[in-house]
Short mmCIF file of C-alpha atoms and ligand atoms in Angstrom, two decimals:
data_model
loop_
_atom_site.label_atom_id
_atom_site.label_comp_id
_atom_site.label_asym_id
_atom_site.label_seq_id
_atom_site.Cartn_x
_atom_site.Cartn_y
_atom_site.Cartn_z
CA MET H 26 -17.32 -9.46 34.28
CA SER H 27 -18.71 -5.92 34.31
CA LEU H 28 -20.16 -4.44 37.47
CA ARG H 29 -22.20 -1.96 35.43
CA ILE H 30 -23.89 -4.68 33.38
CA THR H 31 -24.40 -6.82 36.48
CA PHE H 32 -26.35 -4.00 38.15
CA ILE H 33 -28.34 -3.26 35.00
CA THR H 34 -29.24 -6.96 34.81
CA ALA H 35 -30.21 -7.11 38.48
CA GLY H 36 -32.38 -4.01 38.00
CA ARG H 37 -34.14 -5.57 35.06
CA ILE H 38 -34.84 -8.82 36.93
CA LEU H 39 -36.14 -6.94 39.98
CA ARG H 40 -38.39 -4.80 37.80
CA GLN H 41 -39.80 -7.96 36.21
CA LEU H 42 -40.56 -9.29 39.66
CA LEU H 43 -42.08 -6.02 40.90
CA ASN H 44 -44.40 -5.85 37.87
CA ASP H 45 -45.98 -9.06 39.13
CA HIS H 46 -47.83 -7.68 42.16
CA ARG H 47 -49.43 -10.94 43.17
CA THR H 48 -46.11 -12.76 43.29
CA VAL H 49 -44.62 -9.95 45.38
CA GLY H 50 -47.54 -10.24 47.80
CA LEU H 51 -47.15 -14.01 48.03
CA ILE H 52 -43.40 -13.77 48.53
CA LEU H 53 -43.77 -11.34 51.40
CA ALA H 54 -46.83 -12.74 53.15
CA VAL H 55 -46.81 -16.53 52.77
CA PRO H 56 -43.75 -17.44 54.92
CA ALA H 57 -44.89 -15.17 57.72
CA LEU H 58 -48.37 -16.73 57.61
CA ILE H 59 -47.06 -20.30 57.60
CA ILE H 60 -44.72 -19.56 60.49
CA ALA H 61 -47.65 -18.04 62.37
CA LEU H 62 -49.64 -21.22 61.67
CA ILE H 63 -46.79 -23.42 62.93
CA SER H 64 -46.54 -21.23 66.01
CA ALA H 65 -50.25 -21.70 66.70
CA ILE H 66 -49.91 -25.47 66.20
CA MET H 67 -46.98 -25.60 68.61
CA ASP H 68 -48.59 -23.24 71.07
CA ASP H 69 -47.94 -25.60 74.02
CA ALA H 70 -44.28 -26.17 73.20
CA PRO H 71 -42.45 -22.87 72.64
CA GLN H 72 -39.03 -24.60 72.75
CA VAL H 73 -40.05 -26.75 69.77
CA PHE H 74 -41.28 -23.68 67.91
CA ASP H 75 -37.98 -21.91 68.61
CA LYS H 76 -36.29 -24.70 66.66
CA THR H 77 -38.82 -25.34 63.88
CA GLY H 78 -39.70 -21.69 63.33
CA LEU H 79 -36.04 -20.82 63.05
CA ILE H 80 -35.39 -23.52 60.46
CA LEU H 81 -38.45 -22.39 58.50
CA LEU H 82 -37.04 -18.86 58.39
CA ALA H 83 -34.16 -20.24 56.31
CA ALA H 84 -36.17 -22.91 54.48
CA PHE H 85 -38.65 -20.47 52.90
CA PRO H 86 -36.22 -18.18 51.11
CA PHE H 87 -34.33 -21.30 50.03
CA MET H 88 -37.44 -22.73 48.38
CA LEU H 89 -38.50 -19.36 47.01
CA MET H 90 -35.20 -18.71 45.33
CA PHE H 91 -35.05 -22.20 43.90
CA MET H 92 -38.48 -21.82 42.38
CA ILE H 93 -38.30 -18.32 41.00
CA THR H 94 -34.79 -18.77 39.66
CA SER H 95 -35.49 -22.04 37.89
CA ILE H 96 -38.69 -20.71 36.32
CA THR H 97 -37.35 -17.26 35.36
CA LEU H 98 -34.21 -18.72 33.89
CA LEU H 99 -36.16 -21.37 32.04
CA ARG H 100 -38.19 -18.55 30.52
CA GLU H 101 -35.00 -16.81 29.46
CA ARG H 102 -33.79 -20.01 27.85
CA THR H 103 -37.01 -20.89 26.02
CA GLY H 104 -38.16 -17.34 25.24
CA GLY H 105 -35.09 -16.49 23.19
CA THR H 106 -33.95 -13.69 25.48
CA LEU H 107 -30.97 -15.73 26.69
CA GLU H 108 -29.84 -16.26 23.11
CA ARG H 109 -30.23 -12.55 22.50
CA LEU H 110 -28.32 -11.66 25.67
CA MET H 111 -25.48 -13.92 24.59
CA THR H 112 -24.96 -11.65 21.57
CA THR H 113 -24.78 -8.55 23.81
CA PRO H 114 -21.86 -7.47 26.03
CA THR H 115 -23.52 -9.39 28.92
CA GLY H 116 -21.16 -12.00 30.34
CA LYS H 117 -22.41 -15.25 31.86
CA LEU H 118 -21.20 -14.14 35.25
CA ASP H 119 -22.90 -10.74 34.86
CA LEU H 120 -26.16 -12.58 34.34
CA VAL H 121 -25.69 -15.04 37.18
CA VAL H 122 -24.57 -12.42 39.70
CA GLY H 123 -27.37 -10.15 38.46
CA TYR H 124 -29.81 -12.93 39.33
CA ALA H 125 -28.18 -13.39 42.72
CA LEU H 126 -28.43 -9.67 43.51
CA ALA H 127 -32.04 -9.34 42.37
CA PHE H 128 -33.43 -12.47 43.95
CA GLY H 129 -31.15 -12.07 46.96
CA THR H 130 -32.91 -8.75 47.52
CA ALA H 131 -36.26 -10.50 47.25
CA ALA H 132 -35.09 -13.14 49.72
CA ALA H 133 -33.89 -10.46 52.12
CA ALA H 134 -37.26 -8.71 52.00
CA GLN H 135 -39.04 -12.01 52.57
CA THR H 136 -36.76 -12.91 55.47
CA ALA H 137 -37.20 -9.46 57.00
CA VAL H 138 -40.98 -9.78 57.06
CA ALA H 139 -40.99 -13.39 58.25
CA ALA H 140 -38.30 -12.77 60.87
CA GLY H 141 -40.04 -9.61 62.04
CA VAL H 142 -43.28 -11.50 62.58
CA ALA H 143 -41.52 -14.48 64.18
CA PHE H 144 -39.29 -12.57 66.58
CA LEU H 145 -41.48 -9.62 67.49
CA TRP H 146 -44.94 -11.11 67.42
CA LEU H 147 -44.69 -14.88 67.75
CA GLY H 148 -42.01 -14.74 70.42
CA LEU H 149 -39.39 -16.76 68.58
CA ASP H 150 -36.31 -16.80 70.73
CA THR H 151 -32.61 -17.32 70.07
CA ALA H 152 -29.69 -16.85 72.41
CA GLY H 153 -27.51 -15.44 69.63
CA PRO H 154 -27.93 -12.24 67.59
CA THR H 155 -30.68 -11.75 65.02
CA TRP H 156 -28.25 -10.52 62.37
CA ALA H 157 -26.59 -13.95 62.38
CA VAL H 158 -29.97 -15.57 61.67
CA PHE H 159 -30.48 -13.09 58.87
CA LEU H 160 -27.07 -13.78 57.37
CA ILE H 161 -27.63 -17.54 57.41
CA CYS H 162 -31.03 -17.10 55.75
CA ILE H 163 -29.58 -14.98 52.93
CA VAL H 164 -26.69 -17.35 52.23
CA THR H 165 -29.10 -20.30 52.25
CA SER H 166 -31.39 -18.49 49.83
CA LEU H 167 -28.43 -17.91 47.51
CA PHE H 168 -27.86 -21.65 47.55
CA GLY H 169 -31.48 -22.09 46.47
CA MET H 170 -30.86 -19.63 43.64
CA ALA H 171 -27.72 -21.39 42.45
CA LEU H 172 -29.45 -24.76 42.57
CA GLY H 173 -32.40 -23.39 40.61
CA LEU H 174 -30.04 -21.93 38.04
CA PHE H 175 -28.37 -25.29 37.62
CA VAL H 176 -31.53 -27.41 37.32
CA SER H 177 -33.19 -25.00 34.90
CA ALA H 178 -30.79 -26.38 32.31
CA PHE H 179 -32.41 -29.81 32.62
CA ALA H 180 -35.99 -28.66 32.30
CA THR H 181 -37.56 -27.86 28.96
CA THR H 182 -40.97 -26.86 30.33
CA GLU H 183 -42.20 -25.09 33.44
CA PHE H 184 -43.98 -28.30 34.46
CA GLN H 185 -40.65 -30.07 34.58
CA ALA H 186 -39.05 -27.23 36.50
CA ILE H 187 -41.76 -27.49 39.15
CA GLN H 188 -41.21 -31.25 39.35
CA PHE H 189 -37.58 -30.64 40.27
CA MET H 190 -38.80 -29.24 43.61
CA PRO H 191 -39.53 -32.69 45.08
CA VAL H 192 -36.27 -33.99 43.62
CA PHE H 193 -33.79 -31.31 44.72
CA VAL H 194 -35.50 -29.42 47.53
CA VAL H 195 -37.85 -31.68 49.46
CA PRO H 196 -35.25 -34.36 50.41
CA GLN H 197 -32.99 -31.62 51.75
CA LEU H 198 -35.85 -30.23 53.82
CA PHE H 199 -36.69 -33.67 55.24
CA LEU H 200 -33.11 -34.58 55.99
CA CYS H 201 -31.83 -31.25 57.28
CA GLY H 202 -33.39 -31.68 60.71
CA LEU H 203 -36.64 -29.82 60.10
CA ILE H 204 -38.98 -32.76 60.73
CA TRP H 205 -36.63 -35.05 62.63
CA PRO H 206 -33.26 -34.43 64.33
CA ALA H 207 -30.47 -35.57 62.04
CA ASP H 208 -28.59 -37.36 64.86
CA GLN H 209 -31.61 -39.61 65.50
CA MET H 210 -31.81 -40.86 61.91
CA ALA H 211 -30.47 -44.23 60.67
CA GLY H 212 -26.71 -44.13 60.08
CA TRP H 213 -26.88 -44.11 56.30
CA LEU H 214 -29.46 -41.33 56.39
CA GLN H 215 -27.14 -39.30 58.60
CA GLY H 216 -24.50 -39.81 55.93
CA VAL H 217 -26.87 -38.46 53.28
CA SER H 218 -27.86 -35.62 55.56
CA ASP H 219 -24.21 -34.71 56.09
CA ALA H 220 -23.77 -34.46 52.33
CA LEU H 221 -26.63 -31.99 51.86
CA PRO H 222 -25.78 -28.28 52.14
CA LEU H 223 -29.09 -27.33 53.76
CA THR H 224 -28.11 -29.46 56.79
CA TYR H 225 -25.25 -27.05 57.47
CA ALA H 226 -27.57 -24.07 57.33
CA VAL H 227 -29.68 -25.77 60.01
CA LYS H 228 -26.56 -26.54 62.09
CA ALA H 229 -25.48 -22.92 61.84
CA LEU H 230 -28.93 -21.81 62.99
CA ALA H 231 -28.74 -24.23 65.92
CA GLU H 232 -25.47 -22.57 66.94
CA VAL H 233 -27.15 -19.16 66.97
CA GLN H 234 -30.01 -20.72 68.87
CA ALA H 235 -27.79 -22.06 71.64
CA HIS H 236 -24.99 -19.52 72.11
CA THR H 237 -25.14 -15.84 72.92
CA GLU H 238 -21.87 -15.23 71.10
CA VAL H 239 -21.37 -16.07 67.44
CA THR H 240 -19.34 -19.32 67.46
CA SER H 241 -16.62 -20.51 65.15
CA ASP H 242 -18.74 -23.63 64.52
CA MET H 243 -21.41 -21.35 63.10
CA TRP H 244 -18.91 -19.75 60.75
CA ALA H 245 -17.64 -23.18 59.70
CA ASP H 246 -21.17 -24.40 58.94
CA LEU H 247 -21.95 -21.21 57.07
CA ALA H 248 -18.74 -21.60 55.08
CA VAL H 249 -19.95 -25.03 53.91
CA VAL H 250 -23.18 -23.48 52.63
CA LEU H 251 -21.23 -20.68 50.98
CA GLY H 252 -18.99 -23.27 49.34
CA ALA H 253 -22.08 -25.03 48.01
CA VAL H 254 -23.29 -21.69 46.62
CA VAL H 255 -20.03 -21.23 44.73
CA VAL H 256 -20.00 -24.79 43.36
CA ALA H 257 -23.65 -24.68 42.26
CA THR H 258 -23.17 -21.23 40.72
CA VAL H 259 -20.18 -22.35 38.70
CA LEU H 260 -22.04 -25.49 37.56
CA GLY H 261 -25.09 -23.35 36.76
CA ALA H 262 -23.07 -20.77 34.82
CA ALA H 263 -21.52 -23.63 32.86
CA THR H 264 -25.00 -24.60 31.66
CA LEU H 265 -25.43 -21.17 30.03
CA ARG H 266 -24.19 -21.91 26.56
CA ARG H 267 -23.30 -19.18 24.14
CA ARG H 268 -23.56 -21.55 21.20
CA THR H 269 -26.33 -24.12 21.00
CA ASP H 270 -27.43 -26.78 18.49
CA MET L 108 -9.46 -3.03 -4.23
CA PRO L 109 -12.97 -3.58 -2.83
CA PRO L 110 -13.40 -2.93 0.90
CA ALA L 111 -12.94 -5.91 3.23
CA PRO L 112 -16.26 -7.74 3.61
CA ALA L 113 -18.26 -7.01 6.76
CA ILE L 114 -19.35 -10.63 6.87
CA ALA L 115 -17.39 -13.45 5.25
CA VAL L 116 -18.71 -17.00 5.32
CA ALA L 117 -16.57 -19.81 3.94
CA ASP L 118 -17.64 -23.43 3.54
CA LEU L 119 -20.04 -23.22 6.46
CA VAL L 120 -21.48 -26.60 7.44
CA VAL L 121 -24.14 -26.88 10.13
CA ASP L 122 -26.01 -29.95 11.35
CA ARG L 123 -29.07 -29.63 13.56
CA GLY L 124 -30.29 -32.72 15.33
CA LYS L 125 -27.89 -34.89 13.24
CA LYS L 126 -29.57 -33.55 10.08
CA PRO L 127 -27.45 -31.47 7.69
CA VAL L 128 -29.05 -28.02 7.49
CA LEU L 129 -26.32 -25.93 5.84
CA LYS L 130 -24.22 -27.91 3.38
CA SER L 131 -21.09 -25.85 2.82
CA VAL L 132 -22.30 -22.33 2.06
CA SER L 133 -20.00 -19.42 1.29
CA THR L 134 -20.57 -15.74 0.66
CA GLU L 135 -19.16 -12.31 1.32
CA ILE L 136 -21.22 -9.32 2.36
CA ALA L 137 -19.90 -5.82 1.69
CA PRO L 138 -20.11 -3.16 4.39
CA GLY L 139 -22.82 -0.53 4.09
CA THR L 140 -25.20 -2.80 2.22
CA VAL L 141 -28.52 -4.51 2.81
CA THR L 142 -28.45 -8.21 1.97
CA GLY L 143 -31.65 -10.18 1.74
CA LEU L 144 -31.66 -13.82 2.80
CA LEU L 145 -34.52 -15.56 1.09
CA GLY L 146 -35.68 -19.13 1.04
CA PRO L 147 -38.59 -21.39 1.83
CA SER L 148 -39.53 -22.28 5.37
CA GLY L 149 -37.07 -24.75 6.84
CA SER L 150 -34.36 -23.96 4.31
CA GLY L 151 -31.93 -22.86 7.01
CA LYS L 152 -32.28 -19.06 7.11
CA THR L 153 -32.42 -18.85 10.89
CA THR L 154 -29.58 -21.35 11.16
CA PHE L 155 -27.42 -19.23 8.85
CA ILE L 156 -28.24 -16.07 10.81
CA ARG L 157 -27.45 -17.77 14.12
CA ALA L 158 -24.08 -18.78 12.72
CA VAL L 159 -23.39 -15.16 11.78
CA VAL L 160 -24.19 -13.86 15.27
CA GLY L 161 -22.28 -16.75 16.83
CA THR L 162 -25.02 -18.58 18.70
CA GLN L 163 -25.10 -21.64 16.42
CA LYS L 164 -22.80 -24.60 16.91
CA VAL L 165 -21.16 -25.18 13.56
CA LYS L 166 -19.65 -28.35 12.15
CA GLY L 167 -17.24 -26.83 9.69
CA GLY L 168 -16.12 -23.72 7.84
CA THR L 169 -15.57 -20.20 9.09
CA VAL L 170 -17.74 -17.16 9.72
CA THR L 171 -15.90 -13.86 10.04
CA VAL L 172 -17.67 -10.66 11.07
CA LEU L 173 -15.82 -7.31 10.99
CA GLY L 174 -12.58 -9.25 10.85
CA GLU L 175 -13.31 -11.33 13.95
CA PRO L 176 -14.65 -14.86 14.30
CA ALA L 177 -18.46 -14.72 14.65
CA GLY L 178 -19.57 -14.30 18.25
CA ALA L 179 -16.13 -13.10 19.44
CA LYS L 180 -16.17 -10.88 22.47
CA PRO L 181 -15.20 -7.61 20.73
CA LEU L 182 -18.17 -8.08 18.38
CA ARG L 183 -20.76 -8.11 21.14
CA GLY L 184 -21.01 -4.34 21.26
CA ARG L 185 -20.97 -3.97 17.47
CA VAL L 186 -23.42 -6.58 16.21
CA ALA L 187 -27.13 -6.67 17.01
CA TYR L 188 -29.47 -9.58 16.42
CA VAL L 189 -33.24 -9.55 16.14
CA THR L 190 -34.56 -13.08 16.51
CA GLN L 191 -37.45 -14.45 14.48
CA ASP L 192 -39.76 -14.68 17.49
CA ALA L 193 -39.68 -11.46 19.48
CA SER L 194 -37.11 -11.93 22.26
CA ILE L 195 -38.39 -9.48 24.82
CA TYR L 196 -39.48 -9.73 28.43
CA ARG L 197 -43.25 -10.17 28.60
CA ASP L 198 -43.40 -8.89 32.17
CA LEU L 199 -41.67 -5.60 31.35
CA SER L 200 -43.14 -2.57 29.60
CA VAL L 201 -42.06 -1.68 26.09
CA LYS L 202 -40.04 1.19 27.53
CA ALA L 203 -38.36 -0.99 30.16
CA ASN L 204 -37.47 -3.61 27.55
CA VAL L 205 -35.84 -1.17 25.18
CA ALA L 206 -34.19 0.79 28.01
CA TYR L 207 -32.66 -2.45 29.31
CA PHE L 208 -31.03 -3.41 26.03
CA ALA L 209 -30.04 0.23 25.51
CA ALA L 210 -28.36 0.33 28.92
CA LEU L 211 -26.34 -2.81 28.17
CA TYR L 212 -24.68 -0.76 25.44
CA GLY L 213 -24.34 2.37 27.55
CA ARG L 214 -27.28 4.18 25.93
CA ASP L 215 -29.79 6.20 27.92
CA ARG L 216 -33.58 6.33 28.22
CA HIS L 217 -33.95 9.16 25.70
CA GLU L 218 -32.27 7.08 23.06
CA ALA L 219 -34.55 4.19 24.04
CA MET L 220 -37.62 6.41 23.61
CA ARG L 221 -36.38 7.54 20.22
CA ALA L 222 -35.97 3.93 19.07
CA ILE L 223 -39.50 3.20 20.28
CA GLU L 224 -40.81 6.14 18.26
CA ARG L 225 -38.91 4.92 15.23
CA VAL L 226 -40.82 1.62 15.18
CA GLY L 227 -44.12 3.44 15.72
CA MET L 228 -44.60 2.18 19.27
CA GLY L 229 -44.57 5.55 21.00
CA ASP L 230 -48.24 5.29 21.98
CA HIS L 231 -47.68 1.89 23.61
CA ALA L 232 -44.43 2.61 25.45
CA ASP L 233 -45.92 1.98 28.89
CA LYS L 234 -47.77 -1.22 27.98
CA LEU L 235 -46.52 -4.57 29.23
CA ALA L 236 -44.91 -6.45 26.37
CA GLY L 237 -46.99 -9.52 27.21
CA ASN L 238 -50.15 -7.58 26.35
CA LEU L 239 -49.02 -6.54 22.87
CA SER L 240 -50.15 -7.91 19.54
CA GLY L 241 -47.74 -10.07 17.56
CA GLY L 242 -46.66 -7.24 15.28
CA GLN L 243 -46.22 -4.88 18.20
CA LYS L 244 -43.99 -7.43 19.93
CA THR L 245 -41.93 -7.73 16.76
CA ARG L 246 -41.53 -3.96 16.61
CA THR L 247 -40.51 -3.77 20.27
CA SER L 248 -37.92 -6.47 19.67
CA LEU L 249 -36.68 -4.48 16.70
CA ALA L 250 -36.43 -1.29 18.76
CA CYS L 251 -34.22 -3.16 21.25
CA ALA L 252 -31.72 -3.64 18.41
CA LEU L 253 -32.13 -0.27 16.65
CA VAL L 254 -31.32 1.60 19.86
CA ILE L 255 -27.79 0.17 19.76
CA GLU L 256 -27.05 1.65 16.32
CA PRO L 257 -24.89 -1.38 15.56
CA GLU L 258 -22.32 -1.70 12.81
CA VAL L 259 -23.83 -5.02 11.79
CA LEU L 260 -27.56 -5.58 12.17
CA VAL L 261 -28.90 -9.08 11.64
CA LEU L 262 -32.67 -9.38 11.37
CA ASP L 263 -34.60 -12.63 11.12
CA GLU L 264 -37.90 -11.97 9.34
CA PRO L 265 -38.40 -8.59 11.01
CA THR L 266 -41.45 -7.55 9.01
CA VAL L 267 -43.67 -10.63 9.34
CA GLY L 268 -47.18 -9.67 10.35
CA LEU L 269 -46.65 -5.94 9.90
CA ASP L 270 -48.87 -3.74 7.77
CA PRO L 271 -47.54 -2.26 4.52
CA VAL L 272 -47.14 1.27 5.91
CA ILE L 273 -44.95 0.20 8.82
CA ARG L 274 -43.05 -2.21 6.60
CA GLU L 275 -42.31 0.59 4.17
CA GLU L 276 -41.12 2.83 7.02
CA LEU L 277 -38.90 0.12 8.44
CA TRP L 278 -37.32 -0.56 5.10
CA ASP L 279 -36.64 3.16 4.73
CA GLN L 280 -34.86 2.96 8.08
CA PHE L 281 -32.89 -0.11 7.04
CA ARG L 282 -31.78 1.75 3.91
CA ALA L 283 -30.85 4.79 5.97
CA LEU L 284 -28.77 2.67 8.36
CA ALA L 285 -26.93 1.14 5.41
CA ALA L 286 -26.39 4.59 3.91
CA GLY L 287 -24.81 5.51 7.24
CA GLY L 288 -22.34 2.65 6.85
CA ALA L 289 -24.07 -0.19 8.72
CA THR L 290 -24.25 -3.66 7.23
CA LEU L 291 -27.64 -5.37 7.32
CA LEU L 292 -28.53 -8.99 6.81
CA VAL L 293 -32.30 -9.44 6.62
CA SER L 294 -34.15 -12.69 6.10
CA SER L 295 -37.56 -12.52 4.52
CA HIS L 296 -40.34 -14.48 2.92
CA VAL L 297 -41.72 -11.46 1.11
CA MET L 298 -40.43 -11.07 -2.39
CA ASP L 299 -41.36 -7.43 -2.85
CA GLU L 300 -38.99 -6.64 0.01
CA ALA L 301 -36.22 -8.37 -1.88
CA ASP L 302 -36.19 -5.53 -4.36
CA ARG L 303 -35.06 -3.13 -1.65
CA CYS L 304 -31.91 -5.16 -1.00
CA ASP L 305 -28.54 -4.53 -2.59
CA ARG L 306 -27.89 -8.21 -2.83
CA LEU L 307 -29.86 -11.40 -2.45
CA LEU L 308 -28.93 -14.78 -1.11
CA LEU L 309 -31.38 -17.48 -2.13
CA LEU L 310 -31.17 -20.42 0.21
CA ARG L 311 -32.69 -23.75 -0.67
CA GLU L 312 -32.19 -27.08 1.06
CA GLY L 313 -29.09 -25.81 2.79
CA GLN L 314 -27.38 -24.32 -0.23
CA PHE L 315 -27.26 -20.91 -1.90
CA ILE L 316 -28.86 -21.25 -5.29
CA ALA L 317 -28.21 -17.57 -6.04
CA ASP L 318 -25.99 -14.81 -4.66
CA ASP L 319 -26.48 -11.70 -6.77
CA THR L 320 -28.11 -8.28 -7.10
CA PRO L 321 -31.88 -8.21 -7.71
CA ALA L 322 -31.39 -6.72 -11.16
CA ALA L 323 -28.83 -9.32 -12.18
CA LEU L 324 -31.11 -12.10 -10.92
CA ARG L 325 -34.01 -10.86 -13.00
CA GLU L 326 -31.80 -10.54 -16.03
CA SER L 327 -30.10 -13.92 -15.79
CA THR L 328 -33.43 -15.67 -15.36
CA GLY L 329 -35.17 -13.51 -17.96
CA THR L 330 -38.04 -12.77 -15.60
CA ALA L 331 -39.85 -9.56 -14.70
CA ASN L 332 -40.05 -9.99 -10.94
CA LEU L 333 -38.09 -11.76 -8.27
CA GLU L 334 -40.81 -14.21 -7.37
CA ALA L 335 -40.69 -15.49 -10.93
CA ALA L 336 -36.89 -15.44 -10.86
CA PHE L 337 -36.85 -17.57 -7.74
CA LEU L 338 -39.30 -20.08 -9.19
CA HIS L 339 -37.30 -20.17 -12.39
CA LEU L 340 -34.12 -21.04 -10.50
CA ILE L 341 -35.85 -23.78 -8.54
CA ARG L 342 -37.34 -25.34 -11.68
CA GLU L 343 -33.98 -25.18 -13.38
CA LEU L 344 -32.42 -27.02 -10.46
CA GLU L 345 -35.12 -29.63 -10.38
CA GLY L 346 -34.87 -30.09 -14.13
CA ALA L 347 -31.16 -30.71 -13.76
CA ARG L 348 -31.73 -33.60 -11.37
N1 ATP T 653 -33.32 -26.96 17.54
C1 ATP T 653 -33.37 -27.71 16.45
N2 ATP T 653 -33.06 -29.02 16.50
C2 ATP T 653 -33.09 -29.78 15.41
N3 ATP T 653 -33.42 -29.34 14.19
C3 ATP T 653 -33.74 -28.05 14.05
C4 ATP T 653 -33.73 -27.18 15.17
N4 ATP T 653 -34.08 -25.95 14.75
C5 ATP T 653 -34.31 -26.06 13.43
N5 ATP T 653 -34.10 -27.32 13.00
C6 ATP T 653 -34.23 -27.79 11.62
O1 ATP T 653 -33.28 -27.13 10.82
C7 ATP T 653 -33.82 -26.80 9.55
C8 ATP T 653 -33.61 -25.32 9.25
O2 ATP T 653 -34.30 -24.56 10.22
P1 ATP T 653 -34.29 -22.98 10.18
O3 ATP T 653 -34.95 -22.54 11.42
O4 ATP T 653 -32.91 -22.50 9.94
O5 ATP T 653 -35.21 -22.67 8.91
P2 ATP T 653 -35.74 -21.28 8.37
O6 ATP T 653 -35.29 -21.15 6.97
O7 ATP T 653 -35.38 -20.19 9.29
O8 ATP T 653 -37.32 -21.51 8.38
P3 ATP T 653 -38.50 -20.45 8.64
O9 ATP T 653 -38.62 -19.63 7.40
O10 ATP T 653 -39.70 -21.32 8.84
O11 ATP T 653 -38.14 -19.66 9.84
C9 ATP T 653 -35.28 -27.21 9.58
O12 ATP T 653 -35.42 -28.41 8.87
C10 ATP T 653 -35.57 -27.43 11.05
O13 ATP T 653 -36.50 -28.46 11.20
MG1 MG T 654 -36.43 -18.98 10.54
#
């Protein structure tokens, strides 16, 4: 792996993203708007919003990264640029980490706007520090990226890539505790929920929600998500083939 | 003793989708030469080229480039590949595309600009690649390889859709690169380009039906131009069946 090439790659991917002004606008504005909408809906129950709004802060960059990574990488695969890159000094890990840096930056910007609106304007409240929320959001978004990288190998068209959203992302959102507390689900569903990495992101957020100090439980939950990032990244990198049929 | 070949292919067998595409082809390409790879559509030109740059799964045989197995890590800074369909980023400008590939090889923006000028794209450097015409995309893709100044340059139909003036200029550049010691493998449909090659490989149904200089091909087939020579060879083969 070469740090120089990794940064060059990240720069290229970011420039591609920045050239698409409308996407940049959507990335920055949409989560903040949706969270504002949820806040208005839950106007009478600020404690509920504290929970839901917080989960949404992590859920949006997760979805965003999944989508943009799977589509951008699919374009690299089908557009011939991946084949070309494989004949250059670019290593697979350079490419994957380049993606993580570039889209991680996008996720950080998105989280900053959404969190700014939620905390400062909508009155979202956590006992713990904001930086911990931020950290959890970024790690969760990297999991979205790694998952998108992996599934892009199984899509041959952008239509298919979009269809992977309901398969890989939506169940995690439903089971992570966003719409219903995980401990009130049927036993077998709790088992499924426990197996999904996003659940641990939500648990980590709940820790920040409840405790003024950063707890070791939070670190443990975050470590699970980080582990999932590593596993999905390795699986995803393995789908980048230098030689193809 | 002749110099070691820049590209050596021995008994290369490639199947694509369970169908045999290359049926044991062999050749050696001398350094500092331009070799033309000719053959009808679907004959396996792209497959052969992909095997040389090391992106094609092969079933048998060996491909050696600059003394290393094709696609080996040390080759990745020394071999450049221009794919048949322009492999560039549609959402980046011409300049950003070329500068990106240049940077991967440690080359700067000035060198990128020079490569853009060399393919006649200087006036379009700030345009998004997605908004270019087909020929302009091809030239941008070419600039992304020229900027590297590789030792081995592999080009898959680089002049399709280009006007005669640009084509002539590009071929002058290919010749100049070879004169400077680079080895070029260029696939083409256009027979008048074949005459600018040092050597020709005629591929048909997964086999080389000729591997010779243009002059020798014309002579052995007793024809005046290469188009006729190619047809002659094909008829001869079909007659032999
Ligand atoms: N991905 C693939 N899967 C299966 N078969 C393929 C694939 N790509 C090409 N082929 C087949 O392999 C054969 C050789 O294809 P190749 O692309 O090498 O031809 P070519 O000489 O480059 O043609 P052209 O001049 O049209 O570019 C063709 O019969 C083609 O149908
Ligand atoms: Mg071809």
